[in-house]
PDB file of C-alpha atoms in Angstrom:
ATOM      1  CA  MET A 816      23.646 -15.967   5.050  1.00 57.00           C
ATOM      2  CA  LEU A 817      20.791 -14.586   7.080  1.00 73.00           C
ATOM      3  CA  ASN A 818      21.873 -11.723   9.269  1.00 77.00           C
ATOM      4  CA  SER A 819      19.588 -12.220  12.218  1.00 82.00           C
ATOM      5  CA  GLU A 820      21.724  -9.838  14.263  1.00 88.00           C
ATOM      6  CA  ARG A 821      20.111  -7.066  12.254  1.00 92.00           C
ATOM      7  CA  ILE A 822      16.668  -7.838  13.704  1.00 94.00           C
ATOM      8  CA  GLY A 823      15.441  -4.857  15.695  1.00 95.00           C
ATOM      9  CA  HIS A 824      17.701  -2.394  13.913  1.00 96.00           C
ATOM     10  CA  GLU A 825      16.082   1.012  13.369  1.00 97.00           C
ATOM     11  CA  TYR A 826      16.960   3.127  10.355  1.00 97.00           C
ATOM     12  CA  PRO A 827      17.225   6.918  10.533  1.00 97.00           C
ATOM     13  CA  PRO A 828      13.857   8.728  10.565  1.00 98.00           C
ATOM     14  CA  LEU A 829      12.450  10.051   7.311  1.00 97.00           C
ATOM     15  CA  VAL A 830      10.479  13.287   7.283  1.00 98.00           C
ATOM     16  CA  TYR A 831       7.834  13.794   4.610  1.00 98.00           C
ATOM     17  CA  ALA A 832       5.888  17.034   4.005  1.00 98.00           C
ATOM     18  CA  VAL A 833       2.404  16.165   2.732  1.00 98.00           C
ATOM     19  CA  GLY A 834       1.417  18.339  -0.216  1.00 98.00           C
ATOM     20  CA  ARG A 835      -2.051  19.034  -1.580  1.00 98.00           C
ATOM     21  CA  GLU A 836      -1.141  18.328  -5.197  1.00 98.00           C
ATOM     22  CA  LYS A 837       0.705  15.127  -4.242  1.00 98.00           C
ATOM     23  CA  ILE A 838      -2.512  13.886  -2.632  1.00 98.00           C
ATOM     24  CA  ARG A 839      -4.421  14.704  -5.827  1.00 98.00           C
ATOM     25  CA  GLU A 840      -1.745  12.981  -7.938  1.00 98.00           C
ATOM     26  CA  TYR A 841      -1.915   9.857  -5.783  1.00 98.00           C
ATOM     27  CA  ALA A 842      -5.728   9.776  -5.767  1.00 98.00           C
ATOM     28  CA  ALA A 843      -5.745  10.089  -9.562  1.00 98.00           C
ATOM     29  CA  ALA A 844      -3.169   7.293  -9.925  1.00 98.00           C
ATOM     30  CA  VAL A 845      -5.361   4.876  -7.994  1.00 98.00           C
ATOM     31  CA  GLY A 846      -8.559   6.170  -9.620  1.00 97.00           C
ATOM     32  CA  ASP A 847     -10.117   7.414  -6.398  1.00 97.00           C
ATOM     33  CA  THR A 848     -12.534  10.313  -6.875  1.00 95.00           C
ATOM     34  CA  GLU A 849     -13.539  10.671  -3.209  1.00 97.00           C
ATOM     35  CA  PRO A 850     -14.174  14.427  -2.689  1.00 97.00           C
ATOM     36  CA  LEU A 851     -12.254  14.574   0.618  1.00 98.00           C
ATOM     37  CA  TYR A 852      -9.127  13.593  -1.366  1.00 98.00           C
ATOM     38  CA  THR A 853      -9.696  15.850  -4.357  1.00 98.00           C
ATOM     39  CA  ASP A 854     -11.986  18.779  -3.530  1.00 98.00           C
ATOM     40  CA  LEU A 855     -10.605  21.337  -1.080  1.00 98.00           C
ATOM     41  CA  ASP A 856     -14.024  22.874  -0.407  1.00 98.00           C
ATOM     42  CA  ALA A 857     -15.489  19.472   0.409  1.00 98.00           C
ATOM     43  CA  ALA A 858     -12.612  18.669   2.778  1.00 98.00           C
ATOM     44  CA  ARG A 859     -12.963  22.006   4.573  1.00 98.00           C
ATOM     45  CA  ALA A 860     -16.755  21.686   4.744  1.00 98.00           C
ATOM     46  CA  ALA A 861     -16.226  18.330   6.470  1.00 98.00           C
ATOM     47  CA  GLY A 862     -14.075  20.041   9.086  1.00 98.00           C
ATOM     48  CA  PHE A 863     -10.580  19.229   7.814  1.00 98.00           C
ATOM     49  CA  ALA A 864      -7.864  21.875   7.538  1.00 98.00           C
ATOM     50  CA  ASP A 865      -6.986  20.801   4.003  1.00 98.00           C
ATOM     51  CA  LEU A 866      -7.291  17.906   1.536  1.00 98.00           C
ATOM     52  CA  VAL A 867      -7.310  14.502   3.226  1.00 98.00           C
ATOM     53  CA  ALA A 868      -4.778  11.901   2.097  1.00 98.00           C
ATOM     54  CA  PRO A 869      -6.249   8.452   1.363  1.00 98.00           C
ATOM     55  CA  PRO A 870      -5.178   5.919   3.998  1.00 98.00           C
ATOM     56  CA  MET A 871      -3.009   4.071   1.449  1.00 98.00           C
ATOM     57  CA  PHE A 872      -1.111   7.349   0.895  1.00 98.00           C
ATOM     58  CA  ALA A 873       0.985   5.828   3.692  1.00 98.00           C
ATOM     59  CA  VAL A 874       3.022   4.198   0.905  1.00 98.00           C
ATOM     60  CA  VAL A 875       4.029   7.711  -0.185  1.00 98.00           C
ATOM     61  CA  TYR A 876       5.078   9.171   3.160  1.00 98.00           C
ATOM     62  CA  ALA A 877       6.509   5.929   4.552  1.00 97.00           C
ATOM     63  CA  GLY A 878       7.432   3.908   1.459  1.00 94.00           C
ATOM     64  CA  GLY A 879      10.840   5.502   1.046  1.00 90.00           C
ATOM     65  CA  GLY A 880      11.841   3.805   4.251  1.00 92.00           C
ATOM     66  CA  LEU A 881      11.552   0.389   2.674  1.00 93.00           C
ATOM     67  CA  GLU A 882      14.523   1.200   0.450  1.00 92.00           C
ATOM     68  CA  GLN A 883      16.629   1.611   3.577  1.00 95.00           C
ATOM     69  CA  GLY A 884      16.010  -2.071   4.239  1.00 95.00           C
ATOM     70  CA  LEU A 885      16.129  -3.303   0.656  1.00 93.00           C
ATOM     71  CA  PHE A 886      19.502  -1.642   0.108  1.00 93.00           C
ATOM     72  CA  ASP A 887      20.911  -2.267   3.582  1.00 95.00           C
ATOM     73  CA  PRO A 888      24.400  -3.756   2.988  1.00 94.00           C
ATOM     74  CA  GLN A 889      24.082  -5.570   6.327  1.00 94.00           C
ATOM     75  CA  LEU A 890      21.118  -7.501   4.917  1.00 94.00           C
ATOM     76  CA  GLY A 891      22.525  -7.962   1.409  1.00 92.00           C
ATOM     77  CA  ILE A 892      19.140  -8.392  -0.266  1.00 93.00           C
ATOM     78  CA  ASP A 893      19.300  -9.217  -3.992  1.00 89.00           C
ATOM     79  CA  PHE A 894      16.876  -6.595  -5.289  1.00 82.00           C
ATOM     80  CA  GLN A 895      16.367  -8.461  -8.583  1.00 80.00           C
ATOM     81  CA  ARG A 896      14.859 -11.392  -6.687  1.00 86.00           C
ATOM     82  CA  VAL A 897      12.524  -9.420  -4.451  1.00 88.00           C
ATOM     83  CA  VAL A 898       8.767  -9.799  -4.485  1.00 88.00           C
ATOM     84  CA  HIS A 899       6.296  -8.099  -2.170  1.00 92.00           C
ATOM     85  CA  GLY A 900       4.714 -10.885  -0.166  1.00 95.00           C
ATOM     86  CA  ALA A 901       2.313  -9.228   2.221  1.00 97.00           C
ATOM     87  CA  GLN A 902       1.420  -5.861   3.651  1.00 98.00           C
ATOM     88  CA  GLU A 903      -0.338  -4.653   6.740  1.00 98.00           C
ATOM     89  CA  PHE A 904      -1.265  -1.136   7.770  1.00 98.00           C
ATOM     90  CA  SER A 905      -3.150   0.270  10.702  1.00 98.00           C
ATOM     91  CA  TRP A 906      -4.286   3.867  11.038  1.00 98.00           C
ATOM     92  CA  PRO A 907      -4.873   4.477  14.738  1.00 98.00           C
ATOM     93  CA  GLY A 908      -4.726   8.272  14.769  1.00 96.00           C
ATOM     94  CA  PRO A 909      -6.029  11.317  12.967  1.00 98.00           C
ATOM     95  CA  ALA A 910      -6.349  11.347   9.190  1.00 98.00           C
ATOM     96  CA  VAL A 911      -3.332  12.769   7.364  1.00 98.00           C
ATOM     97  CA  VAL A 912      -4.038  16.078   5.629  1.00 98.00           C
ATOM     98  CA  ALA A 913      -2.080  18.348   3.315  1.00 98.00           C
ATOM     99  CA  GLY A 914       0.314  20.444   5.348  1.00 98.00           C
ATOM    100  CA  ASP A 915       1.151  17.653   7.789  1.00 98.00           C
ATOM    101  CA  GLU A 916       4.742  16.678   8.358  1.00 98.00           C
ATOM    102  CA  ILE A 917       5.081  12.950   8.862  1.00 98.00           C
ATOM    103  CA  THR A 918       8.128  11.289  10.412  1.00 98.00           C
ATOM    104  CA  SER A 919       8.534   7.571   9.710  1.00 98.00           C
ATOM    105  CA  VAL A 920      10.938   5.118  11.272  1.00 98.00           C
ATOM    106  CA  PHE A 921      11.600   1.731   9.673  1.00 97.00           C
ATOM    107  CA  SER A 922      12.941  -1.217  11.583  1.00 97.00           C
ATOM    108  CA  VAL A 923      14.020  -4.751  10.753  1.00 97.00           C
ATOM    109  CA  GLY A 924      11.524  -7.307  11.989  1.00 96.00           C
ATOM    110  CA  GLU A 925      11.562 -11.052  11.611  1.00 95.00           C
ATOM    111  CA  ILE A 926      13.885 -12.735   9.103  1.00 95.00           C
ATOM    112  CA  ARG A 927      13.193 -16.366   8.249  1.00 93.00           C
ATOM    113  CA  GLU A 928      13.867 -18.906   5.530  1.00 93.00           C
ATOM    114  CA  THR A 929      11.248 -21.358   4.315  1.00 92.00           C
ATOM    115  CA  ALA A 930      11.544 -23.707   1.341  1.00 91.00           C
ATOM    116  CA  GLY A 931      14.320 -21.725  -0.284  1.00 91.00           C
ATOM    117  CA  LEU A 932      12.547 -18.411   0.150  1.00 94.00           C
ATOM    118  CA  VAL A 933      13.745 -15.776   2.577  1.00 94.00           C
ATOM    119  CA  PHE A 934      11.115 -13.629   4.259  1.00 95.00           C
ATOM    120  CA  TYR A 935      12.060 -10.213   5.585  1.00 96.00           C
ATOM    121  CA  GLU A 936       9.600  -8.254   7.661  1.00 97.00           C
ATOM    122  CA  PHE A 937      10.084  -4.539   8.120  1.00 98.00           C
ATOM    123  CA  GLY A 938       8.084  -2.444  10.542  1.00 98.00           C
ATOM    124  CA  SER A 939       7.233   1.209  10.111  1.00 98.00           C
ATOM    125  CA  ARG A 940       5.777   3.764  12.458  1.00 98.00           C
ATOM    126  CA  SER A 941       4.708   7.159  11.223  1.00 98.00           C
ATOM    127  CA  VAL A 942       3.867  10.099  13.476  1.00 98.00           C
ATOM    128  CA  ASN A 943       2.579  13.539  12.580  1.00 98.00           C
ATOM    129  CA  GLN A 944       3.950  16.908  13.685  1.00 98.00           C
ATOM    130  CA  ALA A 945       1.814  16.749  16.849  1.00 98.00           C
ATOM    131  CA  GLY A 946       3.345  13.413  17.834  1.00 98.00           C
ATOM    132  CA  ALA A 947       0.239  11.339  17.041  1.00 98.00           C
ATOM    133  CA  THR A 948       0.823   7.955  15.413  1.00 98.00           C
ATOM    134  CA  VAL A 949      -0.964   8.097  12.063  1.00 98.00           C
ATOM    135  CA  CYS A 950       0.120   4.754  10.596  1.00 98.00           C
ATOM    136  CA  GLU A 951       1.947   1.592  11.499  1.00 98.00           C
ATOM    137  CA  GLY A 952       3.011  -0.823   8.796  1.00 98.00           C
ATOM    138  CA  LYS A 953       4.400  -4.311   8.397  1.00 98.00           C
ATOM    139  CA  TRP A 954       6.080  -4.864   5.051  1.00 98.00           C
ATOM    140  CA  THR A 955       6.883  -8.459   4.105  1.00 97.00           C
ATOM    141  CA  ILE A 956       9.433  -8.922   1.354  1.00 95.00           C
ATOM    142  CA  ILE A 957      10.247 -12.313  -0.145  1.00 95.00           C
ATOM    143  CA  VAL A 958      13.582 -13.009  -1.788  1.00 93.00           C
ATOM    144  CA  ARG A 959      13.296 -15.875  -4.241  1.00 86.00           C
TER     145      ARG A 959
ATOM    146  CA  MET B 782     -22.489  -0.088   8.747  1.00 50.00           C
ATOM    147  CA  ASP B 783     -24.755  -3.056   8.167  1.00 54.00           C
ATOM    148  CA  ASP B 784     -23.345  -6.527   8.601  1.00 58.00           C
ATOM    149  CA  HIS B 785     -23.371  -8.975   5.692  1.00 70.00           C
ATOM    150  CA  ARG B 786     -22.895  -6.123   3.231  1.00 82.00           C
ATOM    151  CA  GLN B 787     -21.550  -7.482  -0.077  1.00 92.00           C
ATOM    152  CA  ILE B 788     -18.842  -5.508  -1.801  1.00 94.00           C
ATOM    153  CA  GLU B 789     -17.744  -5.410  -5.403  1.00 96.00           C
ATOM    154  CA  LEU B 790     -15.439  -2.920  -7.075  1.00 97.00           C
ATOM    155  CA  VAL B 791     -14.351  -3.342 -10.699  1.00 98.00           C
ATOM    156  CA  VAL B 792     -11.367  -1.330 -11.927  1.00 97.00           C
ATOM    157  CA  THR B 793     -10.165  -1.373 -15.525  1.00 96.00           C
ATOM    158  CA  PRO B 794      -6.449  -0.604 -15.745  1.00 95.00           C
ATOM    159  CA  ASP B 795      -5.160   1.292 -18.757  1.00 92.00           C
ATOM    160  CA  PRO B 796      -1.684   0.896 -20.324  1.00 93.00           C
ATOM    161  CA  TYR B 797      -0.245   3.834 -18.363  1.00 96.00           C
ATOM    162  CA  VAL B 798      -1.676   3.133 -14.933  1.00 97.00           C
ATOM    163  CA  THR B 799       1.661   1.794 -13.695  1.00 98.00           C
ATOM    164  CA  VAL B 800       3.480   4.854 -15.014  1.00 98.00           C
ATOM    165  CA  ARG B 801       1.152   7.183 -13.135  1.00 98.00           C
ATOM    166  CA  TYR B 802       1.331   5.036 -10.026  1.00 98.00           C
ATOM    167  CA  ALA B 803       5.139   4.914 -10.209  1.00 97.00           C
ATOM    168  CA  GLY B 804       5.226   8.698 -10.260  1.00 97.00           C
ATOM    169  CA  ALA B 805       2.658   9.069  -7.511  1.00 98.00           C
ATOM    170  CA  SER B 806       4.152   6.445  -5.213  1.00 96.00           C
ATOM    171  CA  GLY B 807       7.864   6.722  -5.988  1.00 93.00           C
ATOM    172  CA  ASP B 808       8.088   2.996  -6.820  1.00 92.00           C
ATOM    173  CA  PHE B 809       9.941   3.035 -10.141  1.00 93.00           C
ATOM    174  CA  ASN B 810      10.854  -0.652 -10.198  1.00 91.00           C
ATOM    175  CA  PRO B 811      11.278  -1.160 -13.968  1.00 93.00           C
ATOM    176  CA  ILE B 812       9.258  -4.367 -13.828  1.00 93.00           C
ATOM    177  CA  HIS B 813       6.190  -2.078 -13.689  1.00 95.00           C
ATOM    178  CA  ILE B 814       7.114   0.494 -16.312  1.00 97.00           C
ATOM    179  CA  ASP B 815       9.619  -1.009 -18.775  1.00 97.00           C
ATOM    180  CA  GLU B 816       8.227  -3.633 -21.139  1.00 96.00           C
ATOM    181  CA  GLU B 817      11.640  -4.938 -22.239  1.00 97.00           C
ATOM    182  CA  TYR B 818      12.929  -5.180 -18.698  1.00 94.00           C
ATOM    183  CA  ALA B 819       9.817  -7.080 -17.638  1.00 94.00           C
ATOM    184  CA  ARG B 820      10.175  -9.548 -20.534  1.00 95.00           C
ATOM    185  CA  ALA B 821      13.873 -10.035 -19.787  1.00 94.00           C
ATOM    186  CA  ALA B 822      12.803 -10.860 -16.230  1.00 87.00           C
ATOM    187  CA  GLY B 823      10.720 -13.710 -17.623  1.00 90.00           C
ATOM    188  CA  LEU B 824       7.301 -12.060 -17.486  1.00 91.00           C
ATOM    189  CA  GLU B 825       4.795 -11.616 -20.309  1.00 93.00           C
ATOM    190  CA  GLY B 826       5.087  -7.877 -19.834  1.00 95.00           C
ATOM    191  CA  ARG B 827       4.846  -5.111 -17.269  1.00 97.00           C
ATOM    192  CA  ILE B 828       2.919  -5.910 -14.121  1.00 96.00           C
ATOM    193  CA  LEU B 829       0.691  -3.890 -11.802  1.00 97.00           C
ATOM    194  CA  HIS B 830       2.128  -2.620  -8.529  1.00 97.00           C
ATOM    195  CA  GLY B 831       0.877  -4.792  -5.675  1.00 96.00           C
ATOM    196  CA  LEU B 832       0.281  -1.692  -3.574  1.00 97.00           C
ATOM    197  CA  TRP B 833      -1.876  -0.215  -6.348  1.00 98.00           C
ATOM    198  CA  THR B 834      -4.046  -3.312  -6.162  1.00 98.00           C
ATOM    199  CA  MET B 835      -4.070  -3.029  -2.362  1.00 98.00           C
ATOM    200  CA  ALA B 836      -5.295   0.562  -2.771  1.00 98.00           C
ATOM    201  CA  GLN B 837      -8.264  -0.801  -4.748  1.00 98.00           C
ATOM    202  CA  VAL B 838      -8.993  -3.197  -1.883  1.00 98.00           C
ATOM    203  CA  ALA B 839      -8.777  -0.276   0.560  1.00 98.00           C
ATOM    204  CA  ARG B 840     -11.242   1.739  -1.557  1.00 97.00           C
ATOM    205  CA  ALA B 841     -13.621  -1.172  -1.825  1.00 97.00           C
ATOM    206  CA  ALA B 842     -13.581  -1.837   1.913  1.00 97.00           C
ATOM    207  CA  VAL B 843     -15.013   1.619   2.710  1.00 96.00           C
ATOM    208  CA  GLN B 844     -17.351   1.869  -0.279  1.00 91.00           C
ATOM    209  CA  GLY B 845     -20.431   3.829   0.698  1.00 87.00           C
ATOM    210  CA  ALA B 846     -18.967   4.934   4.018  1.00 90.00           C
ATOM    211  CA  GLU B 847     -17.702   8.301   5.179  1.00 95.00           C
ATOM    212  CA  VAL B 848     -13.964   7.714   4.572  1.00 97.00           C
ATOM    213  CA  ALA B 849     -12.703  10.013   7.341  1.00 98.00           C
ATOM    214  CA  THR B 850     -13.855  12.471   9.994  1.00 98.00           C
ATOM    215  CA  PRO B 851     -11.827  15.054  11.918  1.00 98.00           C
ATOM    216  CA  GLU B 852     -12.876  13.418  15.201  1.00 97.00           C
ATOM    217  CA  ASP B 853     -12.261   9.739  14.477  1.00 97.00           C
ATOM    218  CA  GLY B 854      -9.698   9.722  11.666  1.00 98.00           C
ATOM    219  CA  TYR B 855     -10.061   7.172   8.907  1.00 98.00           C
ATOM    220  CA  ALA B 856     -13.005   4.795   8.730  1.00 98.00           C
ATOM    221  CA  LEU B 857     -10.458   2.193   7.595  1.00 98.00           C
ATOM    222  CA  LYS B 858      -8.614   1.321  10.804  1.00 98.00           C
ATOM    223  CA  SER B 859      -6.472  -1.474   9.438  1.00 98.00           C
ATOM    224  CA  LEU B 860      -5.908  -3.528   6.311  1.00 98.00           C
ATOM    225  CA  SER B 861      -3.755  -6.593   5.805  1.00 98.00           C
ATOM    226  CA  VAL B 862      -3.251  -8.420   2.519  1.00 98.00           C
ATOM    227  CA  GLN B 863      -1.255 -11.246   0.989  1.00 97.00           C
ATOM    228  CA  PHE B 864      -0.027 -10.717  -2.543  1.00 97.00           C
ATOM    229  CA  ARG B 865      -0.319 -13.678  -4.899  1.00 94.00           C
ATOM    230  CA  GLY B 866      -0.406 -13.624  -8.711  1.00 93.00           C
ATOM    231  CA  MET B 867       0.964 -10.760 -10.743  1.00 94.00           C
ATOM    232  CA  GLY B 868      -1.500  -8.297 -12.249  1.00 96.00           C
ATOM    233  CA  LYS B 869      -1.429  -7.414 -15.921  1.00 96.00           C
ATOM    234  CA  LEU B 870      -2.136  -4.064 -17.519  1.00 95.00           C
ATOM    235  CA  PHE B 871      -5.244  -5.297 -19.249  1.00 91.00           C
ATOM    236  CA  GLY B 872      -8.288  -7.059 -17.887  1.00 96.00           C
ATOM    237  CA  ASP B 873     -10.597  -5.883 -15.129  1.00 98.00           C
ATOM    238  CA  VAL B 874      -9.375  -6.074 -11.559  1.00 98.00           C
ATOM    239  CA  VAL B 875     -12.303  -7.200  -9.439  1.00 98.00           C
ATOM    240  CA  VAL B 876     -12.373  -6.706  -5.671  1.00 98.00           C
ATOM    241  CA  ARG B 877     -14.990  -8.714  -3.834  1.00 98.00           C
ATOM    242  CA  GLY B 878     -15.717  -8.693  -0.168  1.00 96.00           C
ATOM    243  CA  ALA B 879     -18.211  -9.302   2.546  1.00 95.00           C
ATOM    244  CA  ALA B 880     -18.752  -7.437   5.789  1.00 93.00           C
ATOM    245  CA  GLU B 881     -18.778  -9.564   8.900  1.00 93.00           C
ATOM    246  CA  ALA B 882     -19.519  -8.673  12.504  1.00 91.00           C
ATOM    247  CA  ASP B 883     -17.699  -5.933  14.449  1.00 93.00           C
ATOM    248  CA  GLY B 884     -16.532  -3.976  11.434  1.00 94.00           C
ATOM    249  CA  VAL B 885     -14.480  -6.769   9.889  1.00 97.00           C
ATOM    250  CA  VAL B 886     -14.512  -6.953   6.087  1.00 97.00           C
ATOM    251  CA  LYS B 887     -12.882  -9.849   4.239  1.00 97.00           C
ATOM    252  CA  LEU B 888     -11.874  -9.265   0.654  1.00 98.00           C
ATOM    253  CA  ASP B 889      -9.887 -10.563  -2.268  1.00 97.00           C
ATOM    254  CA  ALA B 890      -8.857  -9.199  -5.647  1.00 98.00           C
ATOM    255  CA  THR B 891      -8.788 -11.149  -8.891  1.00 98.00           C
ATOM    256  CA  GLN B 892      -8.030 -10.502 -12.551  1.00 98.00           C
ATOM    257  CA  GLY B 893      -9.518 -13.171 -14.758  1.00 97.00           C
ATOM    258  CA  GLU B 894      -8.301 -16.481 -13.357  1.00 96.00           C
ATOM    259  CA  THR B 895      -5.461 -14.847 -11.430  1.00 97.00           C
ATOM    260  CA  ARG B 896      -5.856 -14.172  -7.755  1.00 97.00           C
ATOM    261  CA  LEU B 897      -3.911 -10.960  -7.087  1.00 98.00           C
ATOM    262  CA  ILE B 898      -4.686 -10.516  -3.398  1.00 98.00           C
ATOM    263  CA  ARG B 899      -6.064 -13.061  -1.040  1.00 94.00           C
ATOM    264  CA  ASN B 900      -7.054 -13.127   2.600  1.00 95.00           C
ATOM    265  CA  ALA B 901      -7.433  -9.378   2.816  1.00 98.00           C
ATOM    266  CA  ARG B 902      -8.864  -8.317   6.135  1.00 98.00           C
ATOM    267  CA  ALA B 903     -10.055  -4.802   6.826  1.00 98.00           C
ATOM    268  CA  LEU B 904     -11.316  -3.290  10.032  1.00 98.00           C
ATOM    269  CA  ILE B 905     -13.834  -0.462   9.596  1.00 97.00           C
ATOM    270  CA  HIS B 906     -15.082   1.861  12.311  1.00 92.00           C
TER     271      HIS B 906
END
């Protein structure tokens, strides 16, 4: 019961306000002590307006969008059987810093079935308040 | 950055790393934070978040580099990974990689005999 008609569907945009303490919380959770992520003086001395978010902070500002796909009734994904198969990110634009407002749009990419497994690809594009693309993602979910 | 650079990053998870990561990331899938739920799902116990492990690969890829500049953004321009085995909350996670030409870094992440991430490819500028 693959719903290939859903391919290309875009979900409503999600807006995320990047906070300084959220960056620190994320950096601590992954054990990253890089000063640009944790030390405001160091970030400002390097020329940034505020603390820099690690590139993988993309999962924080964009990750909520994945739930739009996982819980999309048109796709009917059985959440209990989901595993994360693969992940791609690119960061073509400026680094994300505290104070940015990031808007992310998720879309349904390829859907295919192989050997009893169903692969769903979701795309994400995140832009900052100036309209610059800060991250693009491809999220591959496998339903067993 | 010099070509042929060898990379190794060893991270020792602690029993609450998934709890902190759940809070930081918003991924509260109980398979990562609820021992009973994880066992009922047929696992030995709670498992690491794949994206936490990917974050270790991302850190390792830019080890020793300036991670970002106001002019050029992140040094890490892209990262793709395939998730394989499930990570446990004990045992070192080891990321190994090698820099190739043109800013390409190939990496993988293992925990004991388990390969957590394979075929990771990073582009560094």
